[in-house]
Short mmCIF file of C-alpha atoms in Angstrom, two decimals:
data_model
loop_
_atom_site.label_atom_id
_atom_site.label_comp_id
_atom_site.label_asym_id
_atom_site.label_seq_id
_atom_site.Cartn_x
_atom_site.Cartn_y
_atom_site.Cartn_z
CA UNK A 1 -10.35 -83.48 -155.57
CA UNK A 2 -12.11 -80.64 -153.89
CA UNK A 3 -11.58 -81.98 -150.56
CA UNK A 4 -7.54 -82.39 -151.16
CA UNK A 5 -7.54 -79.14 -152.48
CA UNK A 6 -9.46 -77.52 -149.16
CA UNK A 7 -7.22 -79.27 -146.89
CA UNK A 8 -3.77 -78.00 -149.04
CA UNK A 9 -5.12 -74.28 -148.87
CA UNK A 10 -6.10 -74.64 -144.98
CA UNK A 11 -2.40 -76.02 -144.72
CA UNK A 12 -0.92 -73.06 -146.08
CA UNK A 13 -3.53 -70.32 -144.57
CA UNK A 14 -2.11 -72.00 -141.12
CA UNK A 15 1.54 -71.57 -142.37
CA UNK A 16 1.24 -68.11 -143.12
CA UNK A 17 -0.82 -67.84 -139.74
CA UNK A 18 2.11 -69.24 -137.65
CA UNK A 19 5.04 -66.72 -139.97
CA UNK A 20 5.81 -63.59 -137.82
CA UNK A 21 4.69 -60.61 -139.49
CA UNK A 22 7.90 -58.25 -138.90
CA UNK A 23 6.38 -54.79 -138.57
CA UNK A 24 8.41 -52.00 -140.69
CA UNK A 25 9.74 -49.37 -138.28
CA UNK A 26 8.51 -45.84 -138.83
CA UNK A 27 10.87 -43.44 -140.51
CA UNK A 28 12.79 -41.08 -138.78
CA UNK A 29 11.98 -37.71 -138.10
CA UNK A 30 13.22 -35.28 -140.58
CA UNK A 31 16.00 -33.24 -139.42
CA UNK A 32 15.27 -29.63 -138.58
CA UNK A 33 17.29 -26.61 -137.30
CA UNK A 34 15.53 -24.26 -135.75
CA UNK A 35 16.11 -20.80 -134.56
CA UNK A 36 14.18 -19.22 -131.44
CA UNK A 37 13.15 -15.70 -132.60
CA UNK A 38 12.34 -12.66 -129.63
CA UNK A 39 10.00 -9.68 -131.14
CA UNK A 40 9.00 -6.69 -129.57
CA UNK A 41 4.95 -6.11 -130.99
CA UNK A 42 3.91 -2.43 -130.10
CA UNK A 43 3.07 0.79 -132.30
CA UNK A 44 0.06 -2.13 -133.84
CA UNK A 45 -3.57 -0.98 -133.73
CA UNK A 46 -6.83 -2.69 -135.05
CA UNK A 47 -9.12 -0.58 -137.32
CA UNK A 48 -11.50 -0.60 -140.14
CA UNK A 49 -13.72 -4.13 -141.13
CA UNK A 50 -17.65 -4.25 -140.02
CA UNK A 51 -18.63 -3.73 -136.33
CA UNK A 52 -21.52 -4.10 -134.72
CA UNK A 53 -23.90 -4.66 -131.46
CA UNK A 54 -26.66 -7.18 -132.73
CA UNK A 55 -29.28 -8.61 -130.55
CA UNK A 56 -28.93 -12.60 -129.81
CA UNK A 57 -30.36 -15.45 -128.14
CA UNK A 58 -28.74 -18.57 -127.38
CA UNK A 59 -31.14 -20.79 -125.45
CA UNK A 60 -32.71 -18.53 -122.67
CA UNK A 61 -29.78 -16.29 -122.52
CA UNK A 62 -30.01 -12.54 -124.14
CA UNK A 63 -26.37 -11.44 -125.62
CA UNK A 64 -25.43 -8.36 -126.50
CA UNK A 65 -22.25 -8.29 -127.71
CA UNK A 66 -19.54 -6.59 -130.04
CA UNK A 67 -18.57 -8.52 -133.05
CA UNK A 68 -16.77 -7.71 -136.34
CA UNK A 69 -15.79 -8.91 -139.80
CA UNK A 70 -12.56 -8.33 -141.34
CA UNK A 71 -11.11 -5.92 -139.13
CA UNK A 72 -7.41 -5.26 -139.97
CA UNK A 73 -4.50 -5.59 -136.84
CA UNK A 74 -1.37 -4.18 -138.40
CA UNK A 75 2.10 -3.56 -136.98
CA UNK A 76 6.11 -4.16 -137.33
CA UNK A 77 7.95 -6.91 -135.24
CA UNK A 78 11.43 -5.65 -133.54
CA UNK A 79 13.70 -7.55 -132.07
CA UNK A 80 13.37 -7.47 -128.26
CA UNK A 81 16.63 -6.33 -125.90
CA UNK A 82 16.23 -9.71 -124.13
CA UNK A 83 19.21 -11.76 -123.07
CA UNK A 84 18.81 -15.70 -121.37
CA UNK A 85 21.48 -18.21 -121.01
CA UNK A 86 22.36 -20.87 -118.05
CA UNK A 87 25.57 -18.67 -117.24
CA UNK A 88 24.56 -14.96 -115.99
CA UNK A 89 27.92 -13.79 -116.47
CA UNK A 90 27.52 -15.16 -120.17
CA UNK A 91 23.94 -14.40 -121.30
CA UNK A 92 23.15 -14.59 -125.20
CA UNK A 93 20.39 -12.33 -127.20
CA UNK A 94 16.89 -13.71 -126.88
CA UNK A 95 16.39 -13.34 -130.52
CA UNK A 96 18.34 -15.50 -132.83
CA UNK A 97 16.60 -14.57 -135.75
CA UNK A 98 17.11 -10.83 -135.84
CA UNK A 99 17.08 -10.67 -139.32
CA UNK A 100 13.17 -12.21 -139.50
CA UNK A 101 10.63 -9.04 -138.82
CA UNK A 102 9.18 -7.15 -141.01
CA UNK A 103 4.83 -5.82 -140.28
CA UNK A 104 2.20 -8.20 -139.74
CA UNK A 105 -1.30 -7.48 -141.34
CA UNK A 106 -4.17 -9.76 -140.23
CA UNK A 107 -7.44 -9.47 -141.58
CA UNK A 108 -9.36 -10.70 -138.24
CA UNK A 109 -12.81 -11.42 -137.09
CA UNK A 110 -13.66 -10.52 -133.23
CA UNK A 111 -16.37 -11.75 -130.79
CA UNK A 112 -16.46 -10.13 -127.20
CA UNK A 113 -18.64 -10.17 -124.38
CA UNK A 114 -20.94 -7.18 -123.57
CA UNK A 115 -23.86 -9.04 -121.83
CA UNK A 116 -22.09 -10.39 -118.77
CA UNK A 117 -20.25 -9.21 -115.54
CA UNK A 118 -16.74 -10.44 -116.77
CA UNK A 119 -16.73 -8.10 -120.04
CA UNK A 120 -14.16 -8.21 -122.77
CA UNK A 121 -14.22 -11.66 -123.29
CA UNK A 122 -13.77 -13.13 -126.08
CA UNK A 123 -11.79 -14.76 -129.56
CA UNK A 124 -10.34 -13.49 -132.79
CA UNK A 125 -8.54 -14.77 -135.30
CA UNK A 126 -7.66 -14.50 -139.12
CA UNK A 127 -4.77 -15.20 -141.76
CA UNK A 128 -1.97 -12.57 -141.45
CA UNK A 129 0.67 -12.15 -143.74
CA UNK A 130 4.34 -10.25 -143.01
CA UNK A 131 5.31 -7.76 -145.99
CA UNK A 132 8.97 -6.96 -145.85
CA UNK A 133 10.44 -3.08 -146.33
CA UNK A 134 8.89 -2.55 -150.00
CA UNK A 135 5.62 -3.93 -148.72
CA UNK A 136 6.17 -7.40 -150.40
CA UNK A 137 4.60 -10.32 -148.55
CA UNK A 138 7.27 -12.69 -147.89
CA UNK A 139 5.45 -15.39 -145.49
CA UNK A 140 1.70 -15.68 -144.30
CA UNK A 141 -0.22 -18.12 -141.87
CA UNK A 142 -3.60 -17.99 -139.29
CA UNK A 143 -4.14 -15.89 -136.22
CA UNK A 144 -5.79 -17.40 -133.21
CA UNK A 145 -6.03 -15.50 -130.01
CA UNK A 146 -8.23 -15.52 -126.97
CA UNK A 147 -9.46 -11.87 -125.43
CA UNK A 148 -10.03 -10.82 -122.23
CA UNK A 149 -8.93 -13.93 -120.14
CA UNK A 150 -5.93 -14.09 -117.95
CA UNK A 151 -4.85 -17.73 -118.67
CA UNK A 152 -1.81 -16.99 -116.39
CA UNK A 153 -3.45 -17.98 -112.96
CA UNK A 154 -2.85 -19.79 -109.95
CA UNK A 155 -3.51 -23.60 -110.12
CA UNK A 156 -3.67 -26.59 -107.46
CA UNK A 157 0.08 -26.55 -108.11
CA UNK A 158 2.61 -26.17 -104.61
CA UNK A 159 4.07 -22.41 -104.13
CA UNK A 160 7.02 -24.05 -105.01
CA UNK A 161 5.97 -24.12 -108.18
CA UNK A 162 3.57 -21.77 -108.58
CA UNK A 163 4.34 -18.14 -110.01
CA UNK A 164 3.95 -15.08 -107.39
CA UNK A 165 1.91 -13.03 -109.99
CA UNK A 166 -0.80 -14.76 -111.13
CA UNK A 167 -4.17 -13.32 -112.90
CA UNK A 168 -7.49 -13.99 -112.46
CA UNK A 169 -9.99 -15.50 -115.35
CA UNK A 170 -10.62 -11.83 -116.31
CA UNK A 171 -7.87 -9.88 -117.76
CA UNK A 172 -10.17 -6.42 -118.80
CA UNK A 173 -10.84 -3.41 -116.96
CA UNK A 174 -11.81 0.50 -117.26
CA UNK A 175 -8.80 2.09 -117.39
CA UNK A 176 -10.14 5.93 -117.33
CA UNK A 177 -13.40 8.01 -116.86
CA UNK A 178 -14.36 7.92 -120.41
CA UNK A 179 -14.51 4.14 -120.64
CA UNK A 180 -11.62 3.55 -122.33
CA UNK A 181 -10.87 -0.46 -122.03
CA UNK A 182 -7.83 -2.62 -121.29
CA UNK A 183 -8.31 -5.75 -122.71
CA UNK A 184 -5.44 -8.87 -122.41
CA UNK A 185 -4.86 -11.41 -125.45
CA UNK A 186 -3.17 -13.93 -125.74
CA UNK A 187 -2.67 -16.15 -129.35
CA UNK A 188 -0.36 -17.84 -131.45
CA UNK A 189 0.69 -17.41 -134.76
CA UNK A 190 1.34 -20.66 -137.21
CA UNK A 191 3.09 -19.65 -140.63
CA UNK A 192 5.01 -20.06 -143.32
CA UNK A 193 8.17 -18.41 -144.77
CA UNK A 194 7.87 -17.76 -148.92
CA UNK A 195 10.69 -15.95 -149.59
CA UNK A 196 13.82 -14.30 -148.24
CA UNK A 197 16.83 -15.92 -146.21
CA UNK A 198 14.16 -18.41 -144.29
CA UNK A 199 12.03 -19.59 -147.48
CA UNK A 200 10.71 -22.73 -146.91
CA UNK A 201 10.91 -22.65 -142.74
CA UNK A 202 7.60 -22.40 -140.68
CA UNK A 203 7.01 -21.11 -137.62
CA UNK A 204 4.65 -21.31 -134.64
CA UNK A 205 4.41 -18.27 -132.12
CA UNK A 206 2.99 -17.69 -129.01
CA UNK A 207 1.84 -13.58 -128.57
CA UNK A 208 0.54 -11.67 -125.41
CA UNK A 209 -0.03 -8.10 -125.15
CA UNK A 210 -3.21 -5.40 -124.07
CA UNK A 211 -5.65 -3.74 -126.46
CA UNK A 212 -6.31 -0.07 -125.58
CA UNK A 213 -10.54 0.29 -126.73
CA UNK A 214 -13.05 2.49 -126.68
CA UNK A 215 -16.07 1.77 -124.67
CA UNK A 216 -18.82 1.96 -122.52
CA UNK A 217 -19.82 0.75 -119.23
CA UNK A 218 -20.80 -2.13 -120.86
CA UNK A 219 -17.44 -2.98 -122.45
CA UNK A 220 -16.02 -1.81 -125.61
CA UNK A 221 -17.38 -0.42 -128.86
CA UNK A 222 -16.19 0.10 -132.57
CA UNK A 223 -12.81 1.19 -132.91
CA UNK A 224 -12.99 5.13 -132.99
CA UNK A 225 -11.25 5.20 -135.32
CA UNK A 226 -8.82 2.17 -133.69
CA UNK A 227 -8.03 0.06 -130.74
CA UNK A 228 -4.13 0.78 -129.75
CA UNK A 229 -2.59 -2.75 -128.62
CA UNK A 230 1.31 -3.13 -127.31
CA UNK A 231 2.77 -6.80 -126.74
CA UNK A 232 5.47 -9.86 -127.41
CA UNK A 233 5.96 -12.28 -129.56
CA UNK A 234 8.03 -15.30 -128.85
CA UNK A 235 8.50 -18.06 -131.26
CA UNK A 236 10.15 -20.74 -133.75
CA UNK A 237 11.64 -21.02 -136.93
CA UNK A 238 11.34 -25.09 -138.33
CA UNK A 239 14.03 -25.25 -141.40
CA UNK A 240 14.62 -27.89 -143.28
CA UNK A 241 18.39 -28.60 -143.01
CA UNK A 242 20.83 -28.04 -146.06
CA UNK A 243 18.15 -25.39 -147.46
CA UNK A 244 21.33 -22.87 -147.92
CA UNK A 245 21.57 -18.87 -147.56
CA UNK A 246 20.32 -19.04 -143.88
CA UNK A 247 23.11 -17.58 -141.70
CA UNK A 248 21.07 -15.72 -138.61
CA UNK A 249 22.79 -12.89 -137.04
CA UNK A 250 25.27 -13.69 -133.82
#
């Protein structure tokens, strides 16, 4: 009896062996519309959190360098002037989302080289959040943003394809006799929208601009009593589709 039963269930273990399995196909992406926003960044400065110099030692190197804890970077996003398009007699405004700015306020923490030749480099990064006119928040997200580096070099690539202005790895320099510091950043910016005509889109932006610091001759210090910084913002808005009340600006 045992045996007849073995050999039934190896019959049907082989059955099922030799049945295709028919994978199930993936679903779809969900559709999205999204709008390409263009924002002017300037009149922003960084002030306030805890700064400091502390001594450190990683391994047999001796750092020195300037680091801080909830600093605040706070200014309002403008739509830029910029115009693109495939037809130059027909260009279009760079900013389809005119009617999404409002001030960002992130509450960052810093980390920049004092210790080496190549000063002013560095990281931040933080949550942010954008309060409208009355000072509401209306979406929020995370900062991350390099400082100090010029990512926008020359490569292995042909001239052909290679840009005419290219930086080095080092995008920080002494700008005047008392030390004040030009330092590059470059980040991105990955949010959310809460409220307002794009509630429930997100967005991912890509930001450059230069911090104007106080320093030394060994880089820059505390903010006394801020860092100015002027840049660009450049971005998307993800929506899902059918979400109503969204009608960007021509």
């Amino acid at each position: 009896m045992r045996t007849k039963t073995f050999g039934v269930l190896t019959f049907l273990g082989l059955v099922l062996l030799a049945v295709p399995i028919v994978a199930q196909a993936p679903p779809p992406p969900a559709p999205t519309c999204v709008f390409a926003f263009s924002k002017d960044f300037c009149s922003t400065t960084l002030f306030d959190g805890t700064w400091g110099i502390p001594p450190c030692t990683f391994g047999t190197t001796s750092c020195n360098n300037l680091v801080a804890n909830d600093a605040t970077f706070s200014g309002p996003l403008v739509s830029s002037s910029g115009r693109c398009g495939e037809d130059p007699t027909n260009l279009v405004p760079c900013d389809e989302a005119p009617d999404f700015f409002g001030t960002l306020v992130a509450t960052v923490d810093i980390r920049t080289q004092r210790h080496t030749s190549c000063k002013a480099r560095g990281s931040w990064d933080g949550p942010f959040r954008l309060l409208d006119s009355t000072g509401a928040s209306f979406a929020s997200g995370s900062l991350v943003a390099s400082m100090g580096m010029g990512t926008h070099r020359k490569t292995s690539c042909s001239d052909e394809t290679c840009s005419k202005t290219c930086e080095t790895c080092h995008d920080a320099k002494v700008i005047n006799p008392n030390y004040d510091w030009q330092i590059g950043t470059e980040g991105t910016l990955n949010g959310r929208v809460q409220s307002g005509p794009y509630a429930g889109c997100s967005f991912i932006a890509s930001f450059q601009g230069d911090f104007k610091a106080n320093g030394d001759s060994r880089g820059p210090e505390t903010p006394s009593p801020r860092w100015g910084y002027c840049g660009t913002i450049e971005g998307a808005l993800s929506c899902p589709c059918n979400a109503g009340g969204i009608d960007p600006a021509p």
